[in-house]
XYZ file of C-alpha atoms in Angstrom:
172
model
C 0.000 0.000 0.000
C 1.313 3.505 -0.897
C 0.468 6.800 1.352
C -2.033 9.031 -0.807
C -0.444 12.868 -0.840
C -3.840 13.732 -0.341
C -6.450 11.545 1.764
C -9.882 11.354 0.014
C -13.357 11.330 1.428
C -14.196 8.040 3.246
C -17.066 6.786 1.914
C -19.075 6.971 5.027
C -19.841 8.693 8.268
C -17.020 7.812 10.987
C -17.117 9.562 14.357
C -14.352 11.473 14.758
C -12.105 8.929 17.109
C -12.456 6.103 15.070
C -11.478 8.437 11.800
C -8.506 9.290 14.243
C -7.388 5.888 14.823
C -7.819 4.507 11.116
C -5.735 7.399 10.089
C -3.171 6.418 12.704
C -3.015 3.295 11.711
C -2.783 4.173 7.787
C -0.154 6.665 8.522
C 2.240 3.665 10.407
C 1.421 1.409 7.099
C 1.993 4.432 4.765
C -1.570 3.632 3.332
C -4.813 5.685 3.347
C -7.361 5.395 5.651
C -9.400 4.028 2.925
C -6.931 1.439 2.155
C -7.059 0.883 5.734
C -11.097 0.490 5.693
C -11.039 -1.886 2.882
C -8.456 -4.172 4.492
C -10.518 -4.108 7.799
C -13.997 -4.954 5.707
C -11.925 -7.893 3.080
C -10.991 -9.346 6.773
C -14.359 -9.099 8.288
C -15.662 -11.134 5.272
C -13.132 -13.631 5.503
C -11.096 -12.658 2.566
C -7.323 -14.351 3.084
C -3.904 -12.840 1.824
C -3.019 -11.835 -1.430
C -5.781 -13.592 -3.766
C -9.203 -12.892 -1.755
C -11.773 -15.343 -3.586
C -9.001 -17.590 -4.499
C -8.330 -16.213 -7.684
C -4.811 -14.355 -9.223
C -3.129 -11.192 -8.148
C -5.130 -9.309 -10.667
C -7.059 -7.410 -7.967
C -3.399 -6.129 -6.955
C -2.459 -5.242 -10.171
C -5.715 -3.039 -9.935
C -4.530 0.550 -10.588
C -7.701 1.752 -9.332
C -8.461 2.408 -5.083
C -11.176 -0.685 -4.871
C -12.207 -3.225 -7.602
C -15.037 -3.472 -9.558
C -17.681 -5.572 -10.385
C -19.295 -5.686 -13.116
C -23.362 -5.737 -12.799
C -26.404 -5.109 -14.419
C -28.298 -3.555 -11.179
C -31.497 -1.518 -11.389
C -31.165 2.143 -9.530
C -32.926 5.376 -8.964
C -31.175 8.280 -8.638
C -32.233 11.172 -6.494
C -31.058 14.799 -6.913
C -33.127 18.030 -4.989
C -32.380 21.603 -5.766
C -31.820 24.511 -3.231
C -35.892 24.915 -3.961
C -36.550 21.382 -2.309
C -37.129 20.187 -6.103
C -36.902 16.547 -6.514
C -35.878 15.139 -9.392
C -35.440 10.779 -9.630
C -34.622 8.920 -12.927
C -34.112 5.270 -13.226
C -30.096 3.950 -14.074
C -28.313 0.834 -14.454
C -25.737 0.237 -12.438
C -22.782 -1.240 -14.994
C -19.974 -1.903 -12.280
C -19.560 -1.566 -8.570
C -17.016 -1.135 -5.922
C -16.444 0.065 -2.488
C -15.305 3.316 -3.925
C -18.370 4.060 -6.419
C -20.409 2.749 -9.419
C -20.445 3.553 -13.150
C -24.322 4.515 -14.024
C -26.277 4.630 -17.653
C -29.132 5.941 -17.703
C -31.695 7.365 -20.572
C -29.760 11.013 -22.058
C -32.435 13.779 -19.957
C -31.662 16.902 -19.270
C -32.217 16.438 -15.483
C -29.114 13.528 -15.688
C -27.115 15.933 -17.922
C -27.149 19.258 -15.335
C -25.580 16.612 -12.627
C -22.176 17.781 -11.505
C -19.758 17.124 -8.484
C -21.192 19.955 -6.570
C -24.604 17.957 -6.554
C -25.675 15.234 -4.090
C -27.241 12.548 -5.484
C -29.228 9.770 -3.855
C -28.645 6.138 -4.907
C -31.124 3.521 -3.902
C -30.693 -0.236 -5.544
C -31.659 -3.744 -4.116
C -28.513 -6.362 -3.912
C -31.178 -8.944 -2.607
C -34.940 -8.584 -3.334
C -35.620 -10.030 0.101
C -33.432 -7.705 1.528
C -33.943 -3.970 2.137
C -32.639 -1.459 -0.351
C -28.884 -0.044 -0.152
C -29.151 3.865 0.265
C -25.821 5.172 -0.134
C -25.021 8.881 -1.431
C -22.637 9.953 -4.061
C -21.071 12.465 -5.811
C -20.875 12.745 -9.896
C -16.960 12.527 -10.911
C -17.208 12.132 -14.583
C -20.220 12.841 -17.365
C -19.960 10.715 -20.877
C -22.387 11.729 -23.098
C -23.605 9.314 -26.373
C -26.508 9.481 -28.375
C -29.200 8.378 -26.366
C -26.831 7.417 -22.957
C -25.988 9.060 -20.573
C -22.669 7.347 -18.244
C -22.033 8.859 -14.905
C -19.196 7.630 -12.450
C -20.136 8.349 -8.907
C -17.653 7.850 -5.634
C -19.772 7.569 -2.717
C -19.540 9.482 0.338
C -21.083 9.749 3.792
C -22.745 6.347 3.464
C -24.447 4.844 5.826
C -22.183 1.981 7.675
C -25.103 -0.897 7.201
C -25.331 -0.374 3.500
C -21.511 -0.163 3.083
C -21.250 -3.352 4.641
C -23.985 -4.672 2.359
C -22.297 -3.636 -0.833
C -18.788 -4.630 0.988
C -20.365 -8.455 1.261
C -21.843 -8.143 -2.987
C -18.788 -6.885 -4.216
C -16.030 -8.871 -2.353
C -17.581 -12.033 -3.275
């Protein structure tokens, strides 16, 4: 694990202790607290050494923060405007991680006026017996094609049940 120069958001709500501790502890392994966090979670689950799942190293060779999956999950996502308007529109989630999700969704013009300064809502089902993840994100890149619109979100200030959901989908 290399040291980040700069630490990004941790993609949910940590009281401030805990934060302090995970940071200590990243700064001793020269990792980020993120890094850090993932270990923790691939441990939880009962992931082993280098090859989690058994497989190769290619999950280290991962130039990426966290791994994705790829998926074909339904989604809504929520936006609201300083005038409490709500706007929701339907998406397909095309790959997952820890870190975020890549969306499509039908080209609007509500989709297309989502930046990173806007909070979006993301609500999918992993298991239909199960209750739906709620997680937030953030919009870090817009690709526009004809009639598609693909948005890659990193998720922040989630809620620690639903991380842990979408920790047990995606590290399986």
């Amino acid at each position: 694990m290399t040291k980040k120069v700069a630490e990004r958001t941790v993609p949910y709500s940590l009281n401030r202790d805990t934060f302090d501790k995970l940071n200590e502890i990243a700064d001793n392994k020269e990792a980020s607290v993120q890094e850090v966090i993932d270990e923790l979670v691939q441990h939880y689950l009962g992931c082993q050494g280098e090859g989690c799942d058994g497989g190769s190293d290619e999950m280290h060779r991962e130039k990426r923060a966290f791994t994705r999956k790829q998926s074909e999950i339904q989604a809504i996502l929520q936006t609201s405007d300083s005038k409490r308007n709500f706007n929701a529109r339907s998406a397909t989630i095309r790959n997952l991680s820890l870190g975020g999700a890549l969306f499509s969704t039908p080209k609007t013009s509500e989709m297309e006026s989502i930046d990173c300064e806007t909070p979006v809502e993301i609500i999918f089902y992993l298991d239909k017996k199960a209750d739906p993840i709620v997680l937030q994100g953030r919009a870090l890149r817009l690709e526009r094609e004809t009639d598609t619109c693909h948005i890659g979100m990193e998720f922040v200030d989630c809620d620690f049940s639903d991380y842990k959901e979408l920790a047990r989908y995606v590290l399986q």
